[in-house]
CSV table of N, CA and C in Angstrom, one decimal:
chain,number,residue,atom,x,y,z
Y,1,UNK,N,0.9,-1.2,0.0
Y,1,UNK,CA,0.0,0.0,0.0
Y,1,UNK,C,0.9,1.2,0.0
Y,2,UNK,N,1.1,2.0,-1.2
Y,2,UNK,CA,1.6,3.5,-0.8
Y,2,UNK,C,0.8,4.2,-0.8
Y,3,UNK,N,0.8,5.5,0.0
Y,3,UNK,CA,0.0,6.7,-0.3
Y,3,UNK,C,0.8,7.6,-0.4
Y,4,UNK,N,0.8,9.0,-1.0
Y,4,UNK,CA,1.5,10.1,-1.1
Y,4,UNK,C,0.5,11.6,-0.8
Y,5,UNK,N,1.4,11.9,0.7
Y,5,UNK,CA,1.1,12.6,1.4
Y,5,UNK,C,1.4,14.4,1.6
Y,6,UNK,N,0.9,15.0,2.3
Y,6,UNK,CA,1.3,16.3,2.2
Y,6,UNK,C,1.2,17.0,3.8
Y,7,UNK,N,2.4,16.9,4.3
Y,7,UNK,CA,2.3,17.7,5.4
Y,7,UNK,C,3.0,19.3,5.4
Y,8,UNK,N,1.9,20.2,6.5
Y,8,UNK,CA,1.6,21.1,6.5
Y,8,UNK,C,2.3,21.1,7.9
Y,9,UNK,N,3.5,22.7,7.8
Y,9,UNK,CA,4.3,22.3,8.7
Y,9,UNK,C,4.1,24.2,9.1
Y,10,UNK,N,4.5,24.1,11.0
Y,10,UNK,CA,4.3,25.7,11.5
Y,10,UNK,C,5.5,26.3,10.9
Y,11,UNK,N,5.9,27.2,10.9
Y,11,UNK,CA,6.8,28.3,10.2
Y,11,UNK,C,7.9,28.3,10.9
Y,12,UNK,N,7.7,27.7,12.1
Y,12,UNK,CA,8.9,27.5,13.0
Y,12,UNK,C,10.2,26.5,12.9
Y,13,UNK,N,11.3,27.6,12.0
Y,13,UNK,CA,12.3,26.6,11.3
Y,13,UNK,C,12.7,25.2,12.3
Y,14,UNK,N,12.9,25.8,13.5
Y,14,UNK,CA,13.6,24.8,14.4
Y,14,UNK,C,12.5,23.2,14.5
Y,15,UNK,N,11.2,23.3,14.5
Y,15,UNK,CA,10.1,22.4,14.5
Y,15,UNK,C,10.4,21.4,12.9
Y,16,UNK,N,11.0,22.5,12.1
Y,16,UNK,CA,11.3,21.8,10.5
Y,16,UNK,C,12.0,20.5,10.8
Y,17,UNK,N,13.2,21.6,11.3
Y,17,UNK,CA,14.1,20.8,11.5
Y,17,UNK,C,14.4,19.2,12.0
Y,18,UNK,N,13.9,19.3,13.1
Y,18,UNK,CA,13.5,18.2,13.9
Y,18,UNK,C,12.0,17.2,13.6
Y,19,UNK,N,11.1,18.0,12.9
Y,19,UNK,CA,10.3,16.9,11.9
Y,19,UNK,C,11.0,16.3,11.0
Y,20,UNK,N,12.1,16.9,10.1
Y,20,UNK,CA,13.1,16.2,8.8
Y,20,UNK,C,13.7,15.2,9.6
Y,21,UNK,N,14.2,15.5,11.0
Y,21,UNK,CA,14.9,14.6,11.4
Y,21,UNK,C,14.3,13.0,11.5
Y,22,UNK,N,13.1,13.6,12.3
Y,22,UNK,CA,12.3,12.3,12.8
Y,22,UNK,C,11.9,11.5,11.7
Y,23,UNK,N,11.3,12.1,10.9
Y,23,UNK,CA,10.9,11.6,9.4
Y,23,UNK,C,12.0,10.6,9.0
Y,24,UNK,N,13.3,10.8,8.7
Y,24,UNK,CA,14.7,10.2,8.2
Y,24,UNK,C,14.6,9.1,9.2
Y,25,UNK,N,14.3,8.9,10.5
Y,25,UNK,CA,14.2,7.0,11.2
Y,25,UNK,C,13.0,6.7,10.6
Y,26,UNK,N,12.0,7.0,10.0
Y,26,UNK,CA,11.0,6.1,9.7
Y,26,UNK,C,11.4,5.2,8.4
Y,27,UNK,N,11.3,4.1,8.5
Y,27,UNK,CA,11.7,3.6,7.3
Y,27,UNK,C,10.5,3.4,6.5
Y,28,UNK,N,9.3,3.7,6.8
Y,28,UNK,CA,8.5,4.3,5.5
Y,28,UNK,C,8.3,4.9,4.9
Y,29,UNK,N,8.8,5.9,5.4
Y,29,UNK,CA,8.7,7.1,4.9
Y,29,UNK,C,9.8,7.5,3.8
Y,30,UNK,N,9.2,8.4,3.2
Y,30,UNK,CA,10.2,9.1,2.1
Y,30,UNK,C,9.7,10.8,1.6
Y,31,UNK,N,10.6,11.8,2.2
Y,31,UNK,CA,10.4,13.0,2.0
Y,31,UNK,C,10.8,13.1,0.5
Y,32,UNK,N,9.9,14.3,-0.3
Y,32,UNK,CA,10.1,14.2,-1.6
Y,32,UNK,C,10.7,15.1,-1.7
Y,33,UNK,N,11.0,16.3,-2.8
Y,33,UNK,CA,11.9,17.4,-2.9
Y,33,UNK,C,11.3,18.3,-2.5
Y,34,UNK,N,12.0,19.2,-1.4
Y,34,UNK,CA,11.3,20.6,-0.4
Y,34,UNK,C,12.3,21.9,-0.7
Y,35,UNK,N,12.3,22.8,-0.5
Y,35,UNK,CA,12.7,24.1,-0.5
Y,35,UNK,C,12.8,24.8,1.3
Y,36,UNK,N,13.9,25.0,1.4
Y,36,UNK,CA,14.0,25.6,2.9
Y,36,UNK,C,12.4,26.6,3.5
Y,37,UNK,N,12.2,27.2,2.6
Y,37,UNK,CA,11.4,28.2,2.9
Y,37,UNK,C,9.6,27.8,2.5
Y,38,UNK,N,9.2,26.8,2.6
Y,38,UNK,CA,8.1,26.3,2.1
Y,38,UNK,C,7.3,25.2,3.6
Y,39,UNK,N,6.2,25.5,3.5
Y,39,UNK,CA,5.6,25.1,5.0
Y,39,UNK,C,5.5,23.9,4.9
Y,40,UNK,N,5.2,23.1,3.7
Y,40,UNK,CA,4.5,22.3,2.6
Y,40,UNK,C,5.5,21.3,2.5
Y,41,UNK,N,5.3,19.7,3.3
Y,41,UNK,CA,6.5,18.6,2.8
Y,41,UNK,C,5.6,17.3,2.1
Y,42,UNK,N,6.5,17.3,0.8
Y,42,UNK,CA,5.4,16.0,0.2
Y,42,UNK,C,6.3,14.9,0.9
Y,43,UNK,N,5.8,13.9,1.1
Y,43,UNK,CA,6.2,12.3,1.4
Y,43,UNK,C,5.3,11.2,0.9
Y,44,UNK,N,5.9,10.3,1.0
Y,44,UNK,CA,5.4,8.9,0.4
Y,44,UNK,C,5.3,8.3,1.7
Y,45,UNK,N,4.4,7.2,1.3
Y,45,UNK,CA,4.4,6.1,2.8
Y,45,UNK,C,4.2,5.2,1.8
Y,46,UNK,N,5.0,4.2,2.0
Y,46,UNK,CA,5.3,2.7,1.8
Y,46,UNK,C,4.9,1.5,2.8
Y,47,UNK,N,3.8,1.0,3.1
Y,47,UNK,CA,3.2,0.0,3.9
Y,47,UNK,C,2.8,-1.3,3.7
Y,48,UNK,N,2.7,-2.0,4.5
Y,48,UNK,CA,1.9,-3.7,3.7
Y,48,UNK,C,0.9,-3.7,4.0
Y,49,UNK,N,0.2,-2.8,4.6
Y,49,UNK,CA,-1.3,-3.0,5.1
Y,49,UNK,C,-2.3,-1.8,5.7
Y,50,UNK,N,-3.4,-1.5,5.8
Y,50,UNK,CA,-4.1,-0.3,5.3
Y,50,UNK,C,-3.6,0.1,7.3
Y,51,UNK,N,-4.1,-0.9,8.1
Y,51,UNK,CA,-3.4,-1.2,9.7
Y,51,UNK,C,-2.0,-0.2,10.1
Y,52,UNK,N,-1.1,-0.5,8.9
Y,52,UNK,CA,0.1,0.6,9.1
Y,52,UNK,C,0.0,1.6,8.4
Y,53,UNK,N,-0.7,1.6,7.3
Y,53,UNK,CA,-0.9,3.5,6.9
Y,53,UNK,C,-1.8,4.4,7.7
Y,54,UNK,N,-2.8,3.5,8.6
Y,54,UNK,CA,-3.0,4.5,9.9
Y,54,UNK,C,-1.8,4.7,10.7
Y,55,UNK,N,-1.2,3.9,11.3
Y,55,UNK,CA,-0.2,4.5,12.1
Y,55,UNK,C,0.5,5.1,11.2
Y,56,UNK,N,1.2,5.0,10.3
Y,56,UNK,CA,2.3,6.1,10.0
Y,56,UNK,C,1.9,7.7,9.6
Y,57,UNK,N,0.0,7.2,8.9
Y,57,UNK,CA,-0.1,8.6,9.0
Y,57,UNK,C,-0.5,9.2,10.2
Y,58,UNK,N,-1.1,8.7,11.6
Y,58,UNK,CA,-1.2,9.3,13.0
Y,58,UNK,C,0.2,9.7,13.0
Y,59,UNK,N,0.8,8.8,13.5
Y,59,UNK,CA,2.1,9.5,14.4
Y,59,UNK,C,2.6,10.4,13.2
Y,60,UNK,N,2.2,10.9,12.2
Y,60,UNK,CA,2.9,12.2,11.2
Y,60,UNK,C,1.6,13.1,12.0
Y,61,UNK,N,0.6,13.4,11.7
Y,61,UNK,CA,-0.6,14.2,12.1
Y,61,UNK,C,0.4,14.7,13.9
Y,62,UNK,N,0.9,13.7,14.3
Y,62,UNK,CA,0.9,14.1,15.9
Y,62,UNK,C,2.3,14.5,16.2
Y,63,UNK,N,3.5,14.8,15.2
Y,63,UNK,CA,4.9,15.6,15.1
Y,63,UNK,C,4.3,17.1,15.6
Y,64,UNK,N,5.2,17.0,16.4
Y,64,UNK,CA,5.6,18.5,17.1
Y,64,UNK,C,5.4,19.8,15.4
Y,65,UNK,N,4.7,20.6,15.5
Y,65,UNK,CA,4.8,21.3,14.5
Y,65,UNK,C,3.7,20.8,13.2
Y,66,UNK,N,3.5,19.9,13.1
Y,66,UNK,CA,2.8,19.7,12.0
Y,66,UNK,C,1.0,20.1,11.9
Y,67,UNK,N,0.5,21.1,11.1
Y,67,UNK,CA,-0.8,21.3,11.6
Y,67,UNK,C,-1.7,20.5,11.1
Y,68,UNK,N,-1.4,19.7,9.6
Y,68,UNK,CA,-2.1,19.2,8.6
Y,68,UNK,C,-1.1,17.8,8.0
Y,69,UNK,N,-2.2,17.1,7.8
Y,69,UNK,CA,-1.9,16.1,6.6
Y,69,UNK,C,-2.9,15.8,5.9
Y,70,UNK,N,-2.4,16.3,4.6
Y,70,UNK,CA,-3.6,15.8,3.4
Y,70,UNK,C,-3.0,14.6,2.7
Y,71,UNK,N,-3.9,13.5,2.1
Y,71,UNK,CA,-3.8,12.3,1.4
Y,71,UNK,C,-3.9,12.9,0.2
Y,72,UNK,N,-3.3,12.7,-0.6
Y,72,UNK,CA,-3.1,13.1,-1.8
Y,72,UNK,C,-3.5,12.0,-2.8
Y,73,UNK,N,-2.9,10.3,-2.6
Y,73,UNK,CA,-3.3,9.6,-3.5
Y,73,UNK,C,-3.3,8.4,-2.7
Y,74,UNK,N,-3.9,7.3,-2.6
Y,74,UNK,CA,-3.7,6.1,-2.1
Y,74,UNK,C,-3.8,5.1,-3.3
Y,75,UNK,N,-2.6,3.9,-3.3
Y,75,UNK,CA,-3.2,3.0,-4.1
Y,75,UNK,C,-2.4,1.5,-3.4
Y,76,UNK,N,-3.4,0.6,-3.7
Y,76,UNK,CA,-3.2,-0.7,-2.6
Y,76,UNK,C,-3.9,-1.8,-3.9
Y,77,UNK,N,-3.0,-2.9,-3.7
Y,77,UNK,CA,-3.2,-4.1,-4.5
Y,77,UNK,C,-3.9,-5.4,-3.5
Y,78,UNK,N,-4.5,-6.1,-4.1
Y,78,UNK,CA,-5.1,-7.3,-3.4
Y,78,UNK,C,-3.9,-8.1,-3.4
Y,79,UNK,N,-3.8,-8.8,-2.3
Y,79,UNK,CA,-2.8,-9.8,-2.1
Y,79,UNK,C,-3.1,-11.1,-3.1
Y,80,UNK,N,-2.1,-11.6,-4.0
Y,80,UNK,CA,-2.7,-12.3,-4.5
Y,80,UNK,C,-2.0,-13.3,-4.1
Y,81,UNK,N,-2.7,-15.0,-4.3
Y,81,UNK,CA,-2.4,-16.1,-2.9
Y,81,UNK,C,-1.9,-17.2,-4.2
């Protein structure tokens, strides 16, 4: 299951900062190309199951600084057996 996401971040560089950080241990995650000066971080989430793209998008919604996350696109395959 990926989805590609869009977090909405306070203006507070130091909060940037330290969301880029945290973002970089997730191994879901993948920040896409950003500009220092832009509130706005696209990412990817990479999951096996709809189970962990709630969590990875909770714990993004609940980063220190982050006001928003919008879903931008979801797409998920049937497991085939």
């Amino acid at each position: 299951m990926i989805a590609s996401v869009v977090a909405t971040l306070d203006q507070d560089p130091a909060q940037r900062t330290q969301f880029l950080a945290n973002v970089t241990n997730r191994a879901e995650l993948e920040v896409g190309e950003t500009n220092s000066d832009s509130s706005r971080i696209p990412m990817t989430i990479d999951v096996k199951n709809r189970h962990q793209m709630e969590d990875s998008t909770e714990w993004l919604r609940t980063q220190p600084g982050v006001l928003m996350v919008d879903v931008v696109f979801v797409h998920f395959e049937e497991e085939t057996r």
